[in-house]
Amino acid sequence: MMQPEFSMTGFVQSKATRTLSRWLAIVALLAGTVGIVVAIGWPERLAAGYALVAGGLALSICLPLAGPFRLSSPRPVDEFDRMIQMRAWLAACAATCFAAIFGMMVMLALGMMGHWPSMTILFALGTLLTYLMVVLAAVPTLVLAGRADVDDED
Amino acid sequence: MSVIHNRIALFRAERGMSRRELADAVGVNPQTIGYLERGDYSPSLELGMKIAQVFDIPVELVFSFHRFEPVSRTMMRAGPGE
C-alpha cells in the first residue's frame, strides 16, 4: 500500500484533517483559557484551573503529531510550505507574547489588590507558563487549519 | 507589496502540461502551482526562473508587475493568419 505523501499544502487541502485539527486546537485553547481565567480570577480554585490548563497542554502537544508540523515527511516541503509554516509560527509567537504580557499585568494587578501570598503568585505564574505553552503549541495548527479551501482542478 | 502577475496557466495549457507535471519539473507540490496560478503566492526568484526554464521562455514573459494583456486582444492585434 502506498504511503500518502505529506506536505503542508496537502494538509491544508485535506478537509477532514483540517476540521479535526481545527477543533482539537480550539478545544485545547478553550480549556487552557478557561483554566487560566479560573486560576487567576479565583486563587482558591487554582488547582482546578491548573488541571484545565494541563489538559489543554496535553491535547495541544499531541496536535503536531498528526497535524501540520509532524516530522515524518517522505518528501521535503517546498517553498510555499515553508512560507505558511513560518506565518503560522509568527502568529503563534505574537499570540504567546500578547498572552504573556496581558496575563502578567492582570496577575500583578489582582495579586496586589488581593494581597496574594507568595505561594499563590508562584502557582499562578506556573499556570500562566503552562498556558503559554498551550498557546504556542495550538495556534500554528489553528492558523493552518483555518486556511481557505483549495480547488485542485487542472 | 507589489503584486506579481503570471501566465503560468496559459503556458501550461499551451504545452498540454498538468499541474503535477509542472510541479514535478520544478520540484514543488502541485497545490503550490495552483496557488501561483491564482496569484495567491508570489514565487521565489529560483522558482520563477525554473518555471520559465521549463517553458523555455524568458522569465519576463511568464511573470510581470503589470497585468498581462488578454490573449484575445493580442490575437486581434496580430490579425488573421498569425
mmCIF file with all atom_site columns, N, CA and C in Angstrom, chain A residues 4 7 9 15 37 40 45 58 63 73-74 77 84 87 98 100 107-108 111 119 121 125 136 139 142 151:
data_model
loop_
_atom_site.group_PDB
_atom_site.id
_atom_site.type_symbol
_atom_site.label_atom_id
_atom_site.label_alt_id
_atom_site.label_comp_id
_atom_site.label_asym_id
_atom_site.label_entity_id
_atom_site.label_seq_id
_atom_site.pdbx_PDB_ins_code
_atom_site.Cartn_x
_atom_site.Cartn_y
_atom_site.Cartn_z
_atom_site.occupancy
_atom_site.B_iso_or_equiv
_atom_site.pdbx_formal_charge
_atom_site.auth_seq_id
_atom_site.auth_comp_id
_atom_site.auth_asym_id
_atom_site.auth_atom_id
_atom_site.pdbx_PDB_model_num
ATOM 1  N N  . PRO A 1 4   ? 0.673   7.808  1.747  1.00 0.00 ? 4   PRO A N  1
ATOM 2  C CA . PRO A 1 4   ? 0.317   9.097  1.154  1.00 0.00 ? 4   PRO A CA 1
ATOM 3  C C  . PRO A 1 4   ? 1.387   10.139 1.432  1.00 0.00 ? 4   PRO A C  1
ATOM 4  N N  . SER A 1 7   ? 2.485   16.966 2.721  1.00 0.00 ? 7   SER A N  1
ATOM 5  C CA . SER A 1 7   ? 3.009   18.310 2.508  1.00 0.00 ? 7   SER A CA 1
ATOM 6  C C  . SER A 1 7   ? 2.076   19.259 3.230  1.00 0.00 ? 7   SER A C  1
ATOM 7  N N  . THR A 1 9   ? 0.730   21.903 2.042  1.00 0.00 ? 9   THR A N  1
ATOM 8  C CA . THR A 1 9   ? -0.420  22.202 1.196  1.00 0.00 ? 9   THR A CA 1
ATOM 9  C C  . THR A 1 9   ? -1.384  21.027 1.183  1.00 0.00 ? 9   THR A C  1
ATOM 10 N N  . LYS A 1 15  ? -9.695  18.300 3.907  1.00 0.00 ? 15  LYS A N  1
ATOM 11 C CA . LYS A 1 15  ? -10.730 18.987 4.678  1.00 0.00 ? 15  LYS A CA 1
ATOM 12 C C  . LYS A 1 15  ? -11.008 18.288 6.015  1.00 0.00 ? 15  LYS A C  1
ATOM 13 N N  . VAL A 1 37  ? -8.166  31.626 33.384 1.00 0.00 ? 37  VAL A N  1
ATOM 14 C CA . VAL A 1 37  ? -9.107  32.605 33.964 1.00 0.00 ? 37  VAL A CA 1
ATOM 15 C C  . VAL A 1 37  ? -9.528  32.163 35.364 1.00 0.00 ? 37  VAL A C  1
ATOM 16 N N  . ILE A 1 40  ? -6.444  32.484 37.832 1.00 0.00 ? 40  ILE A N  1
ATOM 17 C CA . ILE A 1 40  ? -6.069  33.858 38.210 1.00 0.00 ? 40  ILE A CA 1
ATOM 18 C C  . ILE A 1 40  ? -7.248  34.581 38.870 1.00 0.00 ? 40  ILE A C  1
ATOM 19 N N  . ARG A 1 45  ? -9.329  28.417 43.703 1.00 0.00 ? 45  ARG A N  1
ATOM 20 C CA . ARG A 1 45  ? -9.569  27.296 42.779 1.00 0.00 ? 45  ARG A CA 1
ATOM 21 C C  . ARG A 1 45  ? -8.400  27.127 41.805 1.00 0.00 ? 45  ARG A C  1
ATOM 22 N N  . ALA A 1 58  ? -1.885  18.925 27.341 1.00 0.00 ? 58  ALA A N  1
ATOM 23 C CA . ALA A 1 58  ? -1.788  17.515 26.916 1.00 0.00 ? 58  ALA A CA 1
ATOM 24 C C  . ALA A 1 58  ? -2.365  17.342 25.512 1.00 0.00 ? 58  ALA A C  1
ATOM 25 N N  . LEU A 1 63  ? -1.114  17.723 18.973 1.00 0.00 ? 63  LEU A N  1
ATOM 26 C CA . LEU A 1 63  ? -1.501  18.254 17.659 1.00 0.00 ? 63  LEU A CA 1
ATOM 27 C C  . LEU A 1 63  ? -0.385  18.138 16.610 1.00 0.00 ? 63  LEU A C  1
ATOM 28 N N  . SER A 1 73  ? 8.094   13.124 7.138  1.00 0.00 ? 73  SER A N  1
ATOM 29 C CA . SER A 1 73  ? 7.633   13.519 5.810  1.00 0.00 ? 73  SER A CA 1
ATOM 30 C C  . SER A 1 73  ? 8.461   12.784 4.761  1.00 0.00 ? 73  SER A C  1
ATOM 31 N N  . PRO A 1 74  ? 7.811   12.028 3.860  1.00 0.00 ? 74  PRO A N  1
ATOM 32 C CA . PRO A 1 74  ? 8.575   11.275 2.870  1.00 0.00 ? 74  PRO A CA 1
ATOM 33 C C  . PRO A 1 74  ? 9.242   12.159 1.814  1.00 0.00 ? 74  PRO A C  1
ATOM 34 N N  . VAL A 1 77  ? 9.473   19.582 2.220  1.00 0.00 ? 77  VAL A N  1
ATOM 35 C CA . VAL A 1 77  ? 8.446   20.594 1.981  1.00 0.00 ? 77  VAL A CA 1
ATOM 36 C C  . VAL A 1 77  ? 8.984   21.618 0.991  1.00 0.00 ? 77  VAL A C  1
ATOM 37 N N  . ILE A 1 84  ? 4.083   29.264 4.637  1.00 0.00 ? 84  ILE A N  1
ATOM 38 C CA . ILE A 1 84  ? 2.891   29.239 5.501  1.00 0.00 ? 84  ILE A CA 1
ATOM 39 C C  . ILE A 1 84  ? 3.232   28.707 6.886  1.00 0.00 ? 84  ILE A C  1
ATOM 40 N N  . ARG A 1 87  ? 4.589   31.699 8.708  1.00 0.00 ? 87  ARG A N  1
ATOM 41 C CA . ARG A 1 87  ? 3.491   32.601 9.108  1.00 0.00 ? 87  ARG A CA 1
ATOM 42 C C  . ARG A 1 87  ? 2.749   32.060 10.328 1.00 0.00 ? 87  ARG A C  1
ATOM 43 N N  . PHE A 1 98  ? 1.508   38.265 23.468 1.00 0.00 ? 98  PHE A N  1
ATOM 44 C CA . PHE A 1 98  ? 0.357   39.022 23.950 1.00 0.00 ? 98  PHE A CA 1
ATOM 45 C C  . PHE A 1 98  ? -0.195  38.386 25.234 1.00 0.00 ? 98  PHE A C  1
ATOM 46 N N  . ALA A 1 100 ? 1.342   36.500 27.355 1.00 0.00 ? 100 ALA A N  1
ATOM 47 C CA . ALA A 1 100 ? 2.309   36.632 28.453 1.00 0.00 ? 100 ALA A CA 1
ATOM 48 C C  . ALA A 1 100 ? 2.222   38.020 29.088 1.00 0.00 ? 100 ALA A C  1
ATOM 49 N N  . MET A 1 107 ? -2.291  39.478 36.444 1.00 0.00 ? 107 MET A N  1
ATOM 50 C CA . MET A 1 107 ? -1.869  38.779 37.656 1.00 0.00 ? 107 MET A CA 1
ATOM 51 C C  . MET A 1 107 ? -1.278  39.751 38.678 1.00 0.00 ? 107 MET A C  1
ATOM 52 N N  . LEU A 1 108 ? -0.490  40.677 38.185 1.00 0.00 ? 108 LEU A N  1
ATOM 53 C CA . LEU A 1 108 ? 0.123   41.684 39.064 1.00 0.00 ? 108 LEU A CA 1
ATOM 54 C C  . LEU A 1 108 ? -0.958  42.529 39.740 1.00 0.00 ? 108 LEU A C  1
ATOM 55 N N  . GLY A 1 111 ? -3.047  40.328 42.133 1.00 0.00 ? 111 GLY A N  1
ATOM 56 C CA . GLY A 1 111 ? -2.203  39.951 43.262 1.00 0.00 ? 111 GLY A CA 1
ATOM 57 C C  . GLY A 1 111 ? -2.030  41.081 44.253 1.00 0.00 ? 111 GLY A C  1
ATOM 58 N N  . MET A 1 119 ? 3.196   31.954 47.621 1.00 0.00 ? 119 MET A N  1
ATOM 59 C CA . MET A 1 119 ? 2.983   30.633 47.004 1.00 0.00 ? 119 MET A CA 1
ATOM 60 C C  . MET A 1 119 ? 1.880   30.687 45.952 1.00 0.00 ? 119 MET A C  1
ATOM 61 N N  . ILE A 1 121 ? 1.100   33.316 44.160 1.00 0.00 ? 121 ILE A N  1
ATOM 62 C CA . ILE A 1 121 ? 1.692   34.004 42.997 1.00 0.00 ? 121 ILE A CA 1
ATOM 63 C C  . ILE A 1 121 ? 2.554   33.029 42.198 1.00 0.00 ? 121 ILE A C  1
ATOM 64 N N  . LEU A 1 125 ? 1.854   31.904 38.441 1.00 0.00 ? 125 LEU A N  1
ATOM 65 C CA . LEU A 1 125 ? 2.857   32.096 37.385 1.00 0.00 ? 125 LEU A CA 1
ATOM 66 C C  . LEU A 1 125 ? 3.133   30.785 36.645 1.00 0.00 ? 125 LEU A C  1
ATOM 67 N N  . LEU A 1 136 ? 1.380   28.394 22.334 1.00 0.00 ? 136 LEU A N  1
ATOM 68 C CA . LEU A 1 136 ? 2.472   28.187 21.366 1.00 0.00 ? 136 LEU A CA 1
ATOM 69 C C  . LEU A 1 136 ? 2.304   26.890 20.579 1.00 0.00 ? 136 LEU A C  1
ATOM 70 N N  . VAL A 1 139 ? -1.740  27.305 18.453 1.00 0.00 ? 139 VAL A N  1
ATOM 71 C CA . VAL A 1 139 ? -2.048  28.358 17.473 1.00 0.00 ? 139 VAL A CA 1
ATOM 72 C C  . VAL A 1 139 ? -1.536  28.035 16.054 1.00 0.00 ? 139 VAL A C  1
ATOM 73 N N  . LEU A 1 142 ? -4.018  25.861 14.468 1.00 0.00 ? 142 LEU A N  1
ATOM 74 C CA . LEU A 1 142 ? -5.273  26.589 14.251 1.00 0.00 ? 142 LEU A CA 1
ATOM 75 C C  . LEU A 1 142 ? -5.168  27.506 13.022 1.00 0.00 ? 142 LEU A C  1
ATOM 76 N N  . ASP A 1 151 ? -9.046  24.493 -4.563 1.00 0.00 ? 151 ASP A N  1
ATOM 77 C CA . ASP A 1 151 ? -9.551  23.584 -5.594 1.00 0.00 ? 151 ASP A CA 1
ATOM 78 C C  . ASP A 1 151 ? -8.358  22.971 -6.306 1.00 0.00 ? 151 ASP A C  1
#
